[in-house]
N, CA and C of each residue as an Amber inpcrd file, in Angstrom:
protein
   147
   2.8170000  -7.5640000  -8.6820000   4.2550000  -7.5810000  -8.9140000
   4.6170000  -8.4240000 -10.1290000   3.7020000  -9.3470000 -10.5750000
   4.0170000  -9.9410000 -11.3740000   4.4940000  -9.3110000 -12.8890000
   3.3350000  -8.2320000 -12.6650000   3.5270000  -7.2760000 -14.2710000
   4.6240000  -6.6840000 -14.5260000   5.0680000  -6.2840000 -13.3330000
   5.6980000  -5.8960000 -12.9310000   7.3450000  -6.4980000 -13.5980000
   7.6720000  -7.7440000 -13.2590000   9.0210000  -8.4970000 -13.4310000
   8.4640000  -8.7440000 -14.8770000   7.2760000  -9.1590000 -15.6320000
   7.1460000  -9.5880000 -16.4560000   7.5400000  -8.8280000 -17.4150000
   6.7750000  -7.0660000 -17.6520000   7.3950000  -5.9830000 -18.1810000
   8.6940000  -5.7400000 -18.3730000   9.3870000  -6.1380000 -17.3370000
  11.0790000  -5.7440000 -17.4600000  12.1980000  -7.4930000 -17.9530000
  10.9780000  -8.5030000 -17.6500000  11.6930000  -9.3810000 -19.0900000
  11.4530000  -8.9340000 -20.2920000  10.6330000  -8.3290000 -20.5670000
  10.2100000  -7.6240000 -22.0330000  11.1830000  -7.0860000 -22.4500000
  11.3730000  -6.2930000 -21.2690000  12.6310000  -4.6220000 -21.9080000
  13.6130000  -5.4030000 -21.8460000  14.1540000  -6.3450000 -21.1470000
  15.4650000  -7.2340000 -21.3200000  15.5910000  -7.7210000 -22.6140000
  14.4010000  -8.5120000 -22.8380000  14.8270000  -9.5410000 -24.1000000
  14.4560000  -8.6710000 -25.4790000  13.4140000  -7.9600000 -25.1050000
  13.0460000  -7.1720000 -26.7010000  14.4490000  -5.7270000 -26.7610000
  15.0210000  -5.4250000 -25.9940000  16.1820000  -4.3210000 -25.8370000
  15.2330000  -2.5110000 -26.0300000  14.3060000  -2.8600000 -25.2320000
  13.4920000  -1.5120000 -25.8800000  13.7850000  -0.3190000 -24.6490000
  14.9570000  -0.7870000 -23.9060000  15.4910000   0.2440000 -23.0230000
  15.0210000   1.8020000 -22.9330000  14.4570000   2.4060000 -23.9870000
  14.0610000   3.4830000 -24.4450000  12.8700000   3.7980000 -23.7900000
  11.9190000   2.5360000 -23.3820000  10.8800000   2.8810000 -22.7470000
  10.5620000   3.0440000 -21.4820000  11.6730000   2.5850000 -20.3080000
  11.6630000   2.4890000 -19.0480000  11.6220000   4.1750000 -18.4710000
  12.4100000   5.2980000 -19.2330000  12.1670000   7.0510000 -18.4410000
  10.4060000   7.0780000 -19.0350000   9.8800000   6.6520000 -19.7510000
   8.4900000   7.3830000 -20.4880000   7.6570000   6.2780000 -19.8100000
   7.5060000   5.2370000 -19.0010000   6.8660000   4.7320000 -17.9540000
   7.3660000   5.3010000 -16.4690000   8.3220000   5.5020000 -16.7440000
   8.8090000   6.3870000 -14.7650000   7.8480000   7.3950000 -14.8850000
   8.6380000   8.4480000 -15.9370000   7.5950000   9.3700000 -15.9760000
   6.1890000   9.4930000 -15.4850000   5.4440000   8.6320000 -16.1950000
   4.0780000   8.4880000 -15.9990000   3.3740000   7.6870000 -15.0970000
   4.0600000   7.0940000 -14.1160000   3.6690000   6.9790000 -13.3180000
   3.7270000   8.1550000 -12.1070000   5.4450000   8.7110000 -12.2510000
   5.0020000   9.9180000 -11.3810000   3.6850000  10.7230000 -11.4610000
   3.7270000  10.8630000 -12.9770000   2.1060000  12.0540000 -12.9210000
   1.2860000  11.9090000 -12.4630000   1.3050000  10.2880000 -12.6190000
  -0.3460000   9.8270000 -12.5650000  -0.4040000   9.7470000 -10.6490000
   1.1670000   9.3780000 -10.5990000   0.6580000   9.0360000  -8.9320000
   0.6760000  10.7470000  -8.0100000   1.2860000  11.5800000  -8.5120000
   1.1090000  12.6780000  -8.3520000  -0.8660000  13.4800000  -8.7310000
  -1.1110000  13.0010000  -9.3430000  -2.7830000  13.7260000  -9.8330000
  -3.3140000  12.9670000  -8.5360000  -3.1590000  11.5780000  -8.2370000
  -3.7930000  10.8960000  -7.3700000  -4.1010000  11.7740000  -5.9220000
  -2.5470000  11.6750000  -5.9710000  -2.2100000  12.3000000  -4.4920000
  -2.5640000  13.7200000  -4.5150000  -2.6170000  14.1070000  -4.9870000
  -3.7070000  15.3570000  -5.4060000  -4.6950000  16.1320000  -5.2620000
  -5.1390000  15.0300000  -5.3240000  -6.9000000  15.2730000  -5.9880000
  -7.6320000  15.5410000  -4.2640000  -8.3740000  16.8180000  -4.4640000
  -8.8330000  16.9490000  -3.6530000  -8.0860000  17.9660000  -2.3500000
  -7.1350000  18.4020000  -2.8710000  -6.1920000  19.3860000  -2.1010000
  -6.0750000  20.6150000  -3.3030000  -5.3580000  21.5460000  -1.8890000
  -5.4530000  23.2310000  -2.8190000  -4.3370000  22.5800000  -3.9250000
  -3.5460000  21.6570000  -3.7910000  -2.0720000  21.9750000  -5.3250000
  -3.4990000  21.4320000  -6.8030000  -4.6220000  20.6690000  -6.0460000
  -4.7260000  20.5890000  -8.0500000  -4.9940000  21.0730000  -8.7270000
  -5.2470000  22.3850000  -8.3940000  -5.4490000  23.3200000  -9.4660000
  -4.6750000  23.7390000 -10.9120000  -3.4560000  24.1120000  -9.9050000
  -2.4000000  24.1660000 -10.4130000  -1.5980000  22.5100000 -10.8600000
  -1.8720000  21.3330000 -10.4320000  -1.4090000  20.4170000 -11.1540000
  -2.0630000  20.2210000 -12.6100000  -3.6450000  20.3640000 -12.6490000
  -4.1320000  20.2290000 -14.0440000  -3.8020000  21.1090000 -14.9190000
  -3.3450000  22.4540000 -14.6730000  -3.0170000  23.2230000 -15.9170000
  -1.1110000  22.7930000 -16.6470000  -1.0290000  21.9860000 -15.9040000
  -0.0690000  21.3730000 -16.4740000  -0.5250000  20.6210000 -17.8410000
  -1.2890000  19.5430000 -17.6540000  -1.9110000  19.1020000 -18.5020000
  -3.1080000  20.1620000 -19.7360000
């Protein structure tokens, strides 16, 4: 959790607001491939990529 609060003093004090949807994002994917892996959807999740 720490990286966590630490990351978002970043985006506070540096104003890089821009980056908080393009980390949501990617964590969905990534936690989506996770949850995944090993079931009939990944087939169809990797041709996304």
């Amino acid at each position: 959790m720490e990286f966590i609060k630490e990351f978002w003093e970043f985006l506070k004090i540096r104003k890089k607001y821009w980056l908080l949807p393009i980390i949501i994002v990617l964590t969905i994917f990534g936690g989506l491939i996770v949850l995944s892996q090993g079931s009939a959807i990944a087939p169809f999740i990797y041709t996304i990529f």
